């Protein structure tokens, strides 16, 4: 992977998307994970002073993640605001029935995105997405939550490529060595939840995308089954809602 060229291309992409919008700034949610940290770094390199971040912990969030997000804001010298969403989240939970951790996580993701879009109006900013290609293909995210955005600079980078870019940019080792987590509940782990490492997942996703049967024949059958099922079942998350075309009924 030509990281230098990709960096140049993504910085151009960020600049052009902001220019086309007529907005003055970009805004993103910083979780303390490598994906949002990479996006913040790219936006800072592309735009310098026009980046704003929201840090939105809950009672389930890791203090380590929050501290890493704060460290990044200070290192990059970007403006930020910390908003604890615990009270908002609890209000939503109180109105639910038979709530479970998945639905609580979805609530948290949508609350965060609601705040990002609210602050985007205040800051005359575009909301920048932080989901990588692996997550998008798997539907590993909350629709109208963390999957929502005005544009996404890392949506064509697999998770393993995100780590490559992070190393190329010499980002702090905390982001590179940390186990992948959406931080939606205590001790949540992406790879444990998916059942495979991102190295395995990305190898399978690339093989499926390229119809590389030779590679697929060497992969774990359960891995391929999981990937194909998720790609199919979550396709609706990767497209705008379909609108009924009345002409189709004539």
JSON list of C-alpha atoms in Angstrom, two decimals:
[
{"chain": "A", "resi": 1, "resn": "UNK", "atom": "CA", "xyz": [0.00, 0.00, 0.00]},
{"chain": "A", "resi": 2, "resn": "UNK", "atom": "CA", "xyz": [1.39, 3.38, -1.05]},
{"chain": "A", "resi": 3, "resn": "UNK", "atom": "CA", "xyz": [0.65, 5.23, 2.17]},
{"chain": "A", "resi": 4, "resn": "UNK", "atom": "CA", "xyz": [2.20, 8.49, 0.98]},
{"chain": "A", "resi": 5, "resn": "UNK", "atom": "CA", "xyz": [-0.01, 8.63, -2.11]},
{"chain": "A", "resi": 6, "resn": "UNK", "atom": "CA", "xyz": [-3.10, 7.60, -0.15]},
{"chain": "A", "resi": 7, "resn": "UNK", "atom": "CA", "xyz": [-2.41, 10.36, 2.39]},
{"chain": "A", "resi": 8, "resn": "UNK", "atom": "CA", "xyz": [-2.15, 12.96, -0.37]},
{"chain": "A", "resi": 9, "resn": "UNK", "atom": "CA", "xyz": [-5.34, 11.70, -2.04]},
{"chain": "A", "resi": 10, "resn": "UNK", "atom": "CA", "xyz": [-7.34, 11.66, 1.19]},
{"chain": "A", "resi": 11, "resn": "UNK", "atom": "CA", "xyz": [-6.22, 15.16, 2.15]},
{"chain": "A", "resi": 12, "resn": "UNK", "atom": "CA", "xyz": [-7.34, 16.40, -1.26]},
{"chain": "A", "resi": 13, "resn": "UNK", "atom": "CA", "xyz": [-10.64, 14.56, -0.81]},
{"chain": "A", "resi": 14, "resn": "UNK", "atom": "CA", "xyz": [-11.28, 16.19, 2.58]},
{"chain": "A", "resi": 15, "resn": "UNK", "atom": "CA", "xyz": [-10.47, 19.67, 1.23]},
{"chain": "A", "resi": 16, "resn": "UNK", "atom": "CA", "xyz": [-12.70, 19.24, -1.83]},
{"chain": "A", "resi": 17, "resn": "UNK", "atom": "CA", "xyz": [-15.67, 17.89, 0.15]},
{"chain": "A", "resi": 18, "resn": "UNK", "atom": "CA", "xyz": [-15.54, 20.83, 2.53]},
{"chain": "A", "resi": 19, "resn": "UNK", "atom": "CA", "xyz": [-15.10, 23.33, -0.32]},
{"chain": "A", "resi": 20, "resn": "UNK", "atom": "CA", "xyz": [-18.07, 21.91, -2.26]},
{"chain": "A", "resi": 21, "resn": "UNK", "atom": "CA", "xyz": [-20.31, 22.13, 0.80]},
{"chain": "A", "resi": 22, "resn": "UNK", "atom": "CA", "xyz": [-19.81, 25.81, 1.46]},
{"chain": "A", "resi": 23, "resn": "UNK", "atom": "CA", "xyz": [-19.19, 25.00, 5.13]},
{"chain": "A", "resi": 24, "resn": "UNK", "atom": "CA", "xyz": [-16.26, 26.34, 7.11]},
{"chain": "A", "resi": 25, "resn": "UNK", "atom": "CA", "xyz": [-15.37, 23.37, 9.32]},
{"chain": "A", "resi": 26, "resn": "UNK", "atom": "CA", "xyz": [-15.58, 19.63, 9.86]},
{"chain": "A", "resi": 27, "resn": "UNK", "atom": "CA", "xyz": [-16.74, 17.88, 13.02]},
{"chain": "A", "resi": 28, "resn": "UNK", "atom": "CA", "xyz": [-16.23, 14.30, 14.15]},
{"chain": "A", "resi": 29, "resn": "UNK", "atom": "CA", "xyz": [-16.75, 12.10, 17.15]},
{"chain": "A", "resi": 30, "resn": "UNK", "atom": "CA", "xyz": [-13.54, 10.95, 18.82]},
{"chain": "A", "resi": 31, "resn": "UNK", "atom": "CA", "xyz": [-13.81, 7.61, 20.61]},
{"chain": "A", "resi": 32, "resn": "UNK", "atom": "CA", "xyz": [-10.16, 7.00, 21.42]},
{"chain": "A", "resi": 33, "resn": "UNK", "atom": "CA", "xyz": [-9.93, 4.24, 18.81]},
{"chain": "A", "resi": 34, "resn": "UNK", "atom": "CA", "xyz": [-7.64, 4.11, 15.79]},
{"chain": "A", "resi": 35, "resn": "UNK", "atom": "CA", "xyz": [-10.33, 4.86, 13.17]},
{"chain": "A", "resi": 36, "resn": "UNK", "atom": "CA", "xyz": [-11.53, 8.20, 14.54]},
{"chain": "A", "resi": 37, "resn": "UNK", "atom": "CA", "xyz": [-7.97, 9.07, 15.51]},
{"chain": "A", "resi": 38, "resn": "UNK", "atom": "CA", "xyz": [-6.82, 8.53, 11.92]},
{"chain": "A", "resi": 39, "resn": "UNK", "atom": "CA", "xyz": [-9.71, 10.61, 10.56]},
{"chain": "A", "resi": 40, "resn": "UNK", "atom": "CA", "xyz": [-8.90, 13.45, 12.97]},
{"chain": "A", "resi": 41, "resn": "UNK", "atom": "CA", "xyz": [-5.25, 13.32, 11.91]},
{"chain": "A", "resi": 42, "resn": "UNK", "atom": "CA", "xyz": [-6.18, 13.38, 8.21]},
{"chain": "A", "resi": 43, "resn": "UNK", "atom": "CA", "xyz": [-8.57, 16.31, 8.70]},
{"chain": "A", "resi": 44, "resn": "UNK", "atom": "CA", "xyz": [-5.96, 18.24, 10.66]},
{"chain": "A", "resi": 45, "resn": "UNK", "atom": "CA", "xyz": [-3.38, 17.70, 7.93]},
{"chain": "A", "resi": 46, "resn": "UNK", "atom": "CA", "xyz": [-5.85, 18.72, 5.25]},
{"chain": "A", "resi": 47, "resn": "UNK", "atom": "CA", "xyz": [-7.53, 21.68, 6.94]},
{"chain": "A", "resi": 48, "resn": "UNK", "atom": "CA", "xyz": [-5.32, 22.74, 9.85]},
{"chain": "A", "resi": 49, "resn": "UNK", "atom": "CA", "xyz": [-7.59, 24.90, 12.06]},
{"chain": "A", "resi": 50, "resn": "UNK", "atom": "CA", "xyz": [-11.03, 23.91, 10.78]},
{"chain": "A", "resi": 51, "resn": "UNK", "atom": "CA", "xyz": [-11.50, 20.72, 12.81]},
{"chain": "A", "resi": 52, "resn": "UNK", "atom": "CA", "xyz": [-13.77, 20.27, 15.85]},
{"chain": "A", "resi": 53, "resn": "UNK", "atom": "CA", "xyz": [-14.25, 17.08, 17.88]},
{"chain": "A", "resi": 54, "resn": "UNK", "atom": "CA", "xyz": [-16.87, 15.84, 20.31]},
{"chain": "A", "resi": 55, "resn": "UNK", "atom": "CA", "xyz": [-15.88, 13.32, 22.98]},
{"chain": "A", "resi": 56, "resn": "UNK", "atom": "CA", "xyz": [-19.05, 11.63, 24.22]},
{"chain": "A", "resi": 57, "resn": "UNK", "atom": "CA", "xyz": [-18.46, 9.03, 26.95]},
{"chain": "A", "resi": 58, "resn": "UNK", "atom": "CA", "xyz": [-21.12, 7.01, 28.73]},
{"chain": "A", "resi": 59, "resn": "UNK", "atom": "CA", "xyz": [-21.03, 5.18, 32.05]},
{"chain": "A", "resi": 60, "resn": "UNK", "atom": "CA", "xyz": [-19.86, 2.16, 30.06]},
{"chain": "A", "resi": 61, "resn": "UNK", "atom": "CA", "xyz": [-16.98, 3.92, 28.30]},
{"chain": "A", "resi": 62, "resn": "UNK", "atom": "CA", "xyz": [-13.35, 3.13, 28.99]},
{"chain": "A", "resi": 63, "resn": "UNK", "atom": "CA", "xyz": [-11.42, 5.93, 30.72]},
{"chain": "A", "resi": 64, "resn": "UNK", "atom": "CA", "xyz": [-8.39, 4.81, 28.73]},
{"chain": "A", "resi": 65, "resn": "UNK", "atom": "CA", "xyz": [-10.22, 5.55, 25.48]},
{"chain": "A", "resi": 66, "resn": "UNK", "atom": "CA", "xyz": [-11.28, 8.98, 26.72]},
{"chain": "A", "resi": 67, "resn": "UNK", "atom": "CA", "xyz": [-7.75, 9.81, 27.86]},
{"chain": "A", "resi": 68, "resn": "UNK", "atom": "CA", "xyz": [-6.34, 8.77, 24.48]},
{"chain": "A", "resi": 69, "resn": "UNK", "atom": "CA", "xyz": [-8.92, 10.94, 22.68]},
{"chain": "A", "resi": 70, "resn": "UNK", "atom": "CA", "xyz": [-7.96, 13.90, 24.88]},
{"chain": "A", "resi": 71, "resn": "UNK", "atom": "CA", "xyz": [-4.27, 13.27, 24.23]},
{"chain": "A", "resi": 72, "resn": "UNK", "atom": "CA", "xyz": [-4.91, 13.31, 20.48]},
{"chain": "A", "resi": 73, "resn": "UNK", "atom": "CA", "xyz": [-6.82, 16.61, 20.68]},
{"chain": "A", "resi": 74, "resn": "UNK", "atom": "CA", "xyz": [-3.92, 18.18, 22.53]},
{"chain": "A", "resi": 75, "resn": "UNK", "atom": "CA", "xyz": [-1.27, 16.68, 20.24]},
{"chain": "A", "resi": 76, "resn": "UNK", "atom": "CA", "xyz": [-3.10, 17.82, 17.10]},
{"chain": "A", "resi": 77, "resn": "UNK", "atom": "CA", "xyz": [-4.15, 21.12, 18.69]},
{"chain": "A", "resi": 78, "resn": "UNK", "atom": "CA", "xyz": [-7.78, 20.75, 17.63]},
{"chain": "A", "resi": 79, "resn": "UNK", "atom": "CA", "xyz": [-10.78, 22.25, 19.43]},
{"chain": "A", "resi": 80, "resn": "UNK", "atom": "CA", "xyz": [-13.00, 19.80, 21.29]},
{"chain": "A", "resi": 81, "resn": "UNK", "atom": "CA", "xyz": [-15.81, 19.46, 23.78]},
{"chain": "A", "resi": 82, "resn": "UNK", "atom": "CA", "xyz": [-16.55, 16.62, 26.21]},
{"chain": "A", "resi": 83, "resn": "UNK", "atom": "CA", "xyz": [-20.24, 15.77, 26.57]},
{"chain": "A", "resi": 84, "resn": "UNK", "atom": "CA", "xyz": [-21.19, 12.96, 28.92]},
{"chain": "A", "resi": 85, "resn": "UNK", "atom": "CA", "xyz": [-24.24, 11.28, 27.40]},
{"chain": "A", "resi": 86, "resn": "UNK", "atom": "CA", "xyz": [-24.96, 9.11, 30.44]},
{"chain": "A", "resi": 87, "resn": "UNK", "atom": "CA", "xyz": [-28.09, 11.04, 31.47]},
{"chain": "A", "resi": 88, "resn": "UNK", "atom": "CA", "xyz": [-29.48, 11.09, 27.94]},
{"chain": "A", "resi": 89, "resn": "UNK", "atom": "CA", "xyz": [-28.75, 7.39, 27.51]},
{"chain": "A", "resi": 90, "resn": "UNK", "atom": "CA", "xyz": [-30.43, 6.48, 30.79]},
{"chain": "A", "resi": 91, "resn": "UNK", "atom": "CA", "xyz": [-33.55, 8.42, 29.76]},
{"chain": "A", "resi": 92, "resn": "UNK", "atom": "CA", "xyz": [-33.76, 6.38, 26.56]},
{"chain": "A", "resi": 93, "resn": "UNK", "atom": "CA", "xyz": [-33.17, 3.12, 28.45]},
{"chain": "A", "resi": 94, "resn": "UNK", "atom": "CA", "xyz": [-36.00, 3.94, 30.87]},
{"chain": "A", "resi": 95, "resn": "UNK", "atom": "CA", "xyz": [-38.45, 4.10, 27.96]},
{"chain": "A", "resi": 96, "resn": "UNK", "atom": "CA", "xyz": [-37.43, 0.72, 26.54]},
{"chain": "A", "resi": 97, "resn": "UNK", "atom": "CA", "xyz": [-38.63, -2.78, 27.25]},
{"chain": "A", "resi": 98, "resn": "UNK", "atom": "CA", "xyz": [-36.45, -5.86, 27.73]},
{"chain": "A", "resi": 99, "resn": "UNK", "atom": "CA", "xyz": [-33.37, -3.79, 26.89]},
{"chain": "A", "resi": 100, "resn": "UNK", "atom": "CA", "xyz": [-30.10, -5.56, 26.10]},
{"chain": "A", "resi": 101, "resn": "UNK", "atom": "CA", "xyz": [-26.52, -4.38, 25.55]},
{"chain": "A", "resi": 102, "resn": "UNK", "atom": "CA", "xyz": [-26.84, -4.33, 21.75]},
{"chain": "A", "resi": 103, "resn": "UNK", "atom": "CA", "xyz": [-29.79, -1.95, 21.88]},
{"chain": "A", "resi": 104, "resn": "UNK", "atom": "CA", "xyz": [-28.08, 0.17, 24.54]},
{"chain": "A", "resi": 105, "resn": "UNK", "atom": "CA", "xyz": [-25.08, 0.40, 22.22]},
{"chain": "A", "resi": 106, "resn": "UNK", "atom": "CA", "xyz": [-27.35, 1.46, 19.35]},
{"chain": "A", "resi": 107, "resn": "UNK", "atom": "CA", "xyz": [-28.91, 4.11, 21.55]},
{"chain": "A", "resi": 108, "resn": "UNK", "atom": "CA", "xyz": [-25.46, 5.46, 22.46]},
{"chain": "A", "resi": 109, "resn": "UNK", "atom": "CA", "xyz": [-24.35, 5.56, 18.81]},
{"chain": "A", "resi": 110, "resn": "UNK", "atom": "CA", "xyz": [-27.49, 7.44, 17.71]},
{"chain": "A", "resi": 111, "resn": "UNK", "atom": "CA", "xyz": [-27.32, 9.89, 20.60]},
{"chain": "A", "resi": 112, "resn": "UNK", "atom": "CA", "xyz": [-23.74, 10.69, 19.67]},
{"chain": "A", "resi": 113, "resn": "UNK", "atom": "CA", "xyz": [-24.65, 11.24, 16.03]},
{"chain": "A", "resi": 114, "resn": "UNK", "atom": "CA", "xyz": [-27.62, 13.45, 17.01]},
{"chain": "A", "resi": 115, "resn": "UNK", "atom": "CA", "xyz": [-25.22, 15.62, 19.02]},
{"chain": "A", "resi": 116, "resn": "UNK", "atom": "CA", "xyz": [-22.71, 15.72, 16.17]},
{"chain": "A", "resi": 117, "resn": "UNK", "atom": "CA", "xyz": [-25.34, 16.93, 13.72]},
{"chain": "A", "resi": 118, "resn": "UNK", "atom": "CA", "xyz": [-26.63, 19.47, 16.22]},
{"chain": "A", "resi": 119, "resn": "UNK", "atom": "CA", "xyz": [-23.13, 20.85, 16.78]},
{"chain": "A", "resi": 120, "resn": "UNK", "atom": "CA", "xyz": [-22.49, 20.76, 13.02]},
{"chain": "A", "resi": 121, "resn": "UNK", "atom": "CA", "xyz": [-25.12, 23.50, 12.67]},
{"chain": "A", "resi": 122, "resn": "UNK", "atom": "CA", "xyz": [-23.57, 25.50, 15.51]},
{"chain": "A", "resi": 123, "resn": "UNK", "atom": "CA", "xyz": [-20.09, 25.18, 14.00]},
{"chain": "A", "resi": 124, "resn": "UNK", "atom": "CA", "xyz": [-21.18, 25.47, 10.34]},
{"chain": "A", "resi": 125, "resn": "UNK", "atom": "CA", "xyz": [-19.48, 22.13, 9.85]},
{"chain": "A", "resi": 126, "resn": "UNK", "atom": "CA", "xyz": [-19.76, 18.85, 7.95]},
{"chain": "A", "resi": 127, "resn": "UNK", "atom": "CA", "xyz": [-19.94, 15.62, 9.93]},
{"chain": "A", "resi": 128, "resn": "UNK", "atom": "CA", "xyz": [-17.04, 13.35, 8.99]},
{"chain": "A", "resi": 129, "resn": "UNK", "atom": "CA", "xyz": [-17.48, 9.58, 9.07]},
{"chain": "A", "resi": 130, "resn": "UNK", "atom": "CA", "xyz": [-15.05, 7.28, 10.84]},
{"chain": "A", "resi": 131, "resn": "UNK", "atom": "CA", "xyz": [-16.12, 3.79, 9.70]},
{"chain": "A", "resi": 132, "resn": "UNK", "atom": "CA", "xyz": [-13.58, 1.71, 7.80]},
{"chain": "A", "resi": 133, "resn": "UNK", "atom": "CA", "xyz": [-14.30, -0.55, 4.81]},
{"chain": "A", "resi": 134, "resn": "UNK", "atom": "CA", "xyz": [-14.32, -3.74, 6.88]},
{"chain": "A", "resi": 135, "resn": "UNK", "atom": "CA", "xyz": [-17.02, -2.34, 9.18]},
{"chain": "A", "resi": 136, "resn": "UNK", "atom": "CA", "xyz": [-19.06, -0.99, 6.27]},
{"chain": "A", "resi": 137, "resn": "UNK", "atom": "CA", "xyz": [-19.03, -4.29, 4.37]},
{"chain": "A", "resi": 138, "resn": "UNK", "atom": "CA", "xyz": [-19.97, -6.25, 7.50]},
{"chain": "A", "resi": 139, "resn": "UNK", "atom": "CA", "xyz": [-22.61, -3.76, 8.58]},
{"chain": "A", "resi": 140, "resn": "UNK", "atom": "CA", "xyz": [-20.68, -3.56, 11.84]},
{"chain": "A", "resi": 141, "resn": "UNK", "atom": "CA", "xyz": [-22.13, -0.26, 12.95]},
{"chain": "A", "resi": 142, "resn": "UNK", "atom": "CA", "xyz": [-25.38, 1.47, 13.85]},
{"chain": "A", "resi": 143, "resn": "UNK", "atom": "CA", "xyz": [-27.50, 2.78, 11.01]},
{"chain": "A", "resi": 144, "resn": "UNK", "atom": "CA", "xyz": [-28.21, 6.48, 11.61]},
{"chain": "A", "resi": 145, "resn": "UNK", "atom": "CA", "xyz": [-25.61, 6.24, 14.37]},
{"chain": "A", "resi": 146, "resn": "UNK", "atom": "CA", "xyz": [-21.89, 5.91, 13.74]},
{"chain": "A", "resi": 147, "resn": "UNK", "atom": "CA", "xyz": [-22.58, 4.98, 10.10]},
{"chain": "A", "resi": 148, "resn": "UNK", "atom": "CA", "xyz": [-24.12, 8.41, 9.41]},
{"chain": "A", "resi": 149, "resn": "UNK", "atom": "CA", "xyz": [-21.96, 11.20, 7.98]},
{"chain": "A", "resi": 150, "resn": "UNK", "atom": "CA", "xyz": [-21.65, 13.81, 5.25]},
{"chain": "A", "resi": 151, "resn": "UNK", "atom": "CA", "xyz": [-18.51, 12.15, 3.88]},
{"chain": "A", "resi": 152, "resn": "UNK", "atom": "CA", "xyz": [-16.04, 9.47, 4.91]},
{"chain": "A", "resi": 153, "resn": "UNK", "atom": "CA", "xyz": [-12.30, 9.60, 4.13]},
{"chain": "A", "resi": 154, "resn": "UNK", "atom": "CA", "xyz": [-11.48, 6.07, 5.37]},
{"chain": "A", "resi": 155, "resn": "UNK", "atom": "CA", "xyz": [-14.47, 4.12, 4.03]},
{"chain": "A", "resi": 156, "resn": "UNK", "atom": "CA", "xyz": [-12.33, 2.47, 1.35]},
{"chain": "A", "resi": 157, "resn": "UNK", "atom": "CA", "xyz": [-9.60, 1.38, 3.79]},
{"chain": "A", "resi": 158, "resn": "UNK", "atom": "CA", "xyz": [-9.85, -2.05, 5.36]},
{"chain": "A", "resi": 159, "resn": "UNK", "atom": "CA", "xyz": [-9.22, -2.14, 9.11]},
{"chain": "A", "resi": 160, "resn": "UNK", "atom": "CA", "xyz": [-5.73, -3.57, 8.59]},
{"chain": "A", "resi": 161, "resn": "UNK", "atom": "CA", "xyz": [-4.99, -0.73, 6.16]},
{"chain": "A", "resi": 162, "resn": "UNK", "atom": "CA", "xyz": [-6.15, 1.78, 8.78]},
{"chain": "A", "resi": 163, "resn": "UNK", "atom": "CA", "xyz": [-3.42, 0.41, 11.04]},
{"chain": "A", "resi": 164, "resn": "UNK", "atom": "CA", "xyz": [-0.90, 0.71, 8.20]},
{"chain": "A", "resi": 165, "resn": "UNK", "atom": "CA", "xyz": [-1.80, 4.37, 7.73]},
{"chain": "A", "resi": 166, "resn": "UNK", "atom": "CA", "xyz": [-1.62, 4.98, 11.48]},
{"chain": "A", "resi": 167, "resn": "UNK", "atom": "CA", "xyz": [1.90, 3.54, 11.57]},
{"chain": "A", "resi": 168, "resn": "UNK", "atom": "CA", "xyz": [2.92, 5.54, 8.51]},
{"chain": "A", "resi": 169, "resn": "UNK", "atom": "CA", "xyz": [1.72, 8.74, 10.19]},
{"chain": "A", "resi": 170, "resn": "UNK", "atom": "CA", "xyz": [3.60, 7.76, 13.36]},
{"chain": "A", "resi": 171, "resn": "UNK", "atom": "CA", "xyz": [0.45, 8.03, 15.46]},
{"chain": "A", "resi": 172, "resn": "UNK", "atom": "CA", "xyz": [0.77, 7.26, 19.16]},
{"chain": "A", "resi": 173, "resn": "UNK", "atom": "CA", "xyz": [1.24, 3.57, 19.90]},
{"chain": "A", "resi": 174, "resn": "UNK", "atom": "CA", "xyz": [-1.84, 3.62, 22.15]},
{"chain": "A", "resi": 175, "resn": "UNK", "atom": "CA", "xyz": [-4.01, 3.73, 19.03]},
{"chain": "A", "resi": 176, "resn": "UNK", "atom": "CA", "xyz": [-2.00, 1.11, 17.17]},
{"chain": "A", "resi": 177, "resn": "UNK", "atom": "CA", "xyz": [-1.66, -1.46, 19.96]},
{"chain": "A", "resi": 178, "resn": "UNK", "atom": "CA", "xyz": [-5.15, -1.11, 21.42]},
{"chain": "A", "resi": 179, "resn": "UNK", "atom": "CA", "xyz": [-7.60, -3.95, 20.75]},
{"chain": "A", "resi": 180, "resn": "UNK", "atom": "CA", "xyz": [-10.34, -2.82, 18.34]},
{"chain": "A", "resi": 181, "resn": "UNK", "atom": "CA", "xyz": [-13.49, -1.82, 20.22]},
{"chain": "A", "resi": 182, "resn": "UNK", "atom": "CA", "xyz": [-16.58, 0.27, 19.53]},
{"chain": "A", "resi": 183, "resn": "UNK", "atom": "CA", "xyz": [-16.58, 0.97, 23.29]},
{"chain": "A", "resi": 184, "resn": "UNK", "atom": "CA", "xyz": [-20.36, 0.58, 23.45]},
{"chain": "A", "resi": 185, "resn": "UNK", "atom": "CA", "xyz": [-20.26, -1.44, 26.66]},
{"chain": "A", "resi": 186, "resn": "UNK", "atom": "CA", "xyz": [-17.68, -2.42, 29.24]},
{"chain": "A", "resi": 187, "resn": "UNK", "atom": "CA", "xyz": [-14.83, -4.57, 27.86]},
{"chain": "A", "resi": 188, "resn": "UNK", "atom": "CA", "xyz": [-16.48, -4.81, 24.45]},
{"chain": "A", "resi": 189, "resn": "UNK", "atom": "CA", "xyz": [-14.20, -6.30, 21.79]},
{"chain": "A", "resi": 190, "resn": "UNK", "atom": "CA", "xyz": [-14.86, -6.20, 18.04]},
{"chain": "A", "resi": 191, "resn": "UNK", "atom": "CA", "xyz": [-12.81, -9.30, 17.27]},
{"chain": "A", "resi": 192, "resn": "UNK", "atom": "CA", "xyz": [-14.31, -11.38, 20.08]},
{"chain": "A", "resi": 193, "resn": "UNK", "atom": "CA", "xyz": [-17.77, -10.39, 18.95]},
{"chain": "A", "resi": 194, "resn": "UNK", "atom": "CA", "xyz": [-17.04, -11.21, 15.31]},
{"chain": "A", "resi": 195, "resn": "UNK", "atom": "CA", "xyz": [-15.19, -14.39, 16.21]},
{"chain": "A", "resi": 196, "resn": "UNK", "atom": "CA", "xyz": [-12.12, -13.69, 14.07]},
{"chain": "A", "resi": 197, "resn": "UNK", "atom": "CA", "xyz": [-9.22, -11.24, 13.93]},
{"chain": "A", "resi": 198, "resn": "UNK", "atom": "CA", "xyz": [-9.30, -8.35, 11.49]},
{"chain": "A", "resi": 199, "resn": "UNK", "atom": "CA", "xyz": [-6.34, -9.89, 9.67]},
{"chain": "A", "resi": 200, "resn": "UNK", "atom": "CA", "xyz": [-8.50, -12.96, 8.97]},
{"chain": "A", "resi": 201, "resn": "UNK", "atom": "CA", "xyz": [-11.58, -10.88, 8.24]},
{"chain": "A", "resi": 202, "resn": "UNK", "atom": "CA", "xyz": [-9.84, -8.56, 5.79]},
{"chain": "A", "resi": 203, "resn": "UNK", "atom": "CA", "xyz": [-8.21, -11.45, 3.97]},
{"chain": "A", "resi": 204, "resn": "UNK", "atom": "CA", "xyz": [-11.64, -12.99, 3.51]},
{"chain": "A", "resi": 205, "resn": "UNK", "atom": "CA", "xyz": [-13.30, -9.73, 2.50]},
{"chain": "A", "resi": 206, "resn": "UNK", "atom": "CA", "xyz": [-10.65, -9.05, -0.13]},
{"chain": "A", "resi": 207, "resn": "UNK", "atom": "CA", "xyz": [-11.01, -12.58, -1.50]},
{"chain": "A", "resi": 208, "resn": "UNK", "atom": "CA", "xyz": [-14.79, -12.21, -1.74]},
{"chain": "A", "resi": 209, "resn": "UNK", "atom": "CA", "xyz": [-14.54, -8.76, -3.32]},
{"chain": "A", "resi": 210, "resn": "UNK", "atom": "CA", "xyz": [-12.05, -9.98, -5.94]},
{"chain": "A", "resi": 211, "resn": "UNK", "atom": "CA", "xyz": [-13.75, -13.36, -6.38]},
{"chain": "A", "resi": 212, "resn": "UNK", "atom": "CA", "xyz": [-10.41, -14.93, -5.50]},
{"chain": "A", "resi": 213, "resn": "UNK", "atom": "CA", "xyz": [-11.48, -18.57, -5.26]},
{"chain": "A", "resi": 214, "resn": "UNK", "atom": "CA", "xyz": [-7.94, -19.79, -4.73]},
{"chain": "A", "resi": 215, "resn": "UNK", "atom": "CA", "xyz": [-7.66, -17.76, -1.52]},
{"chain": "A", "resi": 216, "resn": "UNK", "atom": "CA", "xyz": [-11.21, -18.58, -0.44]},
{"chain": "A", "resi": 217, "resn": "UNK", "atom": "CA", "xyz": [-10.48, -22.30, -0.70]},
{"chain": "A", "resi": 218, "resn": "UNK", "atom": "CA", "xyz": [-7.77, -21.86, 1.95]},
{"chain": "A", "resi": 219, "resn": "UNK", "atom": "CA", "xyz": [-9.92, -19.91, 4.41]},
{"chain": "A", "resi": 220, "resn": "UNK", "atom": "CA", "xyz": [-11.97, -21.16, 7.33]},
{"chain": "A", "resi": 221, "resn": "UNK", "atom": "CA", "xyz": [-15.46, -22.11, 6.15]},
{"chain": "A", "resi": 222, "resn": "UNK", "atom": "CA", "xyz": [-17.05, -20.51, 9.20]},
{"chain": "A", "resi": 223, "resn": "UNK", "atom": "CA", "xyz": [-15.22, -17.26, 8.45]},
{"chain": "A", "resi": 224, "resn": "UNK", "atom": "CA", "xyz": [-16.46, -17.17, 4.87]},
{"chain": "A", "resi": 225, "resn": "UNK", "atom": "CA", "xyz": [-20.00, -18.04, 5.94]},
{"chain": "A", "resi": 226, "resn": "UNK", "atom": "CA", "xyz": [-20.00, -15.26, 8.53]},
{"chain": "A", "resi": 227, "resn": "UNK", "atom": "CA", "xyz": [-18.63, -12.70, 6.06]},
{"chain": "A", "resi": 228, "resn": "UNK", "atom": "CA", "xyz": [-21.03, -13.56, 3.25]},
{"chain": "A", "resi": 229, "resn": "UNK", "atom": "CA", "xyz": [-24.02, -13.61, 5.61]},
{"chain": "A", "resi": 230, "resn": "UNK", "atom": "CA", "xyz": [-23.14, -10.24, 7.11]},
{"chain": "A", "resi": 231, "resn": "UNK", "atom": "CA", "xyz": [-22.45, -8.64, 3.73]},
{"chain": "A", "resi": 232, "resn": "UNK", "atom": "CA", "xyz": [-25.83, -9.83, 2.42]},
{"chain": "A", "resi": 233, "resn": "UNK", "atom": "CA", "xyz": [-27.92, -9.14, 5.52]},
{"chain": "A", "resi": 234, "resn": "UNK", "atom": "CA", "xyz": [-26.49, -5.66, 6.11]},
{"chain": "A", "resi": 235, "resn": "UNK", "atom": "CA", "xyz": [-26.52, -4.42, 2.51]},
{"chain": "A", "resi": 236, "resn": "UNK", "atom": "CA", "xyz": [-29.36, -2.04, 3.45]},
{"chain": "A", "resi": 237, "resn": "UNK", "atom": "CA", "xyz": [-26.97, -0.12, 5.71]},
{"chain": "A", "resi": 238, "resn": "UNK", "atom": "CA", "xyz": [-24.75, 0.77, 2.75]},
{"chain": "A", "resi": 239, "resn": "UNK", "atom": "CA", "xyz": [-27.37, 2.51, 0.62]},
{"chain": "A", "resi": 240, "resn": "UNK", "atom": "CA", "xyz": [-29.97, 5.22, 0.90]},
{"chain": "A", "resi": 241, "resn": "UNK", "atom": "CA", "xyz": [-33.53, 4.05, 1.69]},
{"chain": "A", "resi": 242, "resn": "UNK", "atom": "CA", "xyz": [-35.29, 2.86, -1.43]},
{"chain": "A", "resi": 243, "resn": "UNK", "atom": "CA", "xyz": [-38.14, 5.08, -2.59]},
{"chain": "A", "resi": 244, "resn": "UNK", "atom": "CA", "xyz": [-41.14, 3.51, -4.33]},
{"chain": "A", "resi": 245, "resn": "UNK", "atom": "CA", "xyz": [-41.18, 4.61, -7.96]},
{"chain": "A", "resi": 246, "resn": "UNK", "atom": "CA", "xyz": [-44.85, 4.85, -8.97]},
{"chain": "A", "resi": 247, "resn": "UNK", "atom": "CA", "xyz": [-43.89, 4.47, -12.64]},
{"chain": "A", "resi": 248, "resn": "UNK", "atom": "CA", "xyz": [-42.81, 0.90, -11.85]},
{"chain": "A", "resi": 249, "resn": "UNK", "atom": "CA", "xyz": [-46.44, -0.02, -11.12]},
{"chain": "A", "resi": 250, "resn": "UNK", "atom": "CA", "xyz": [-47.84, 1.10, -14.47]}
]
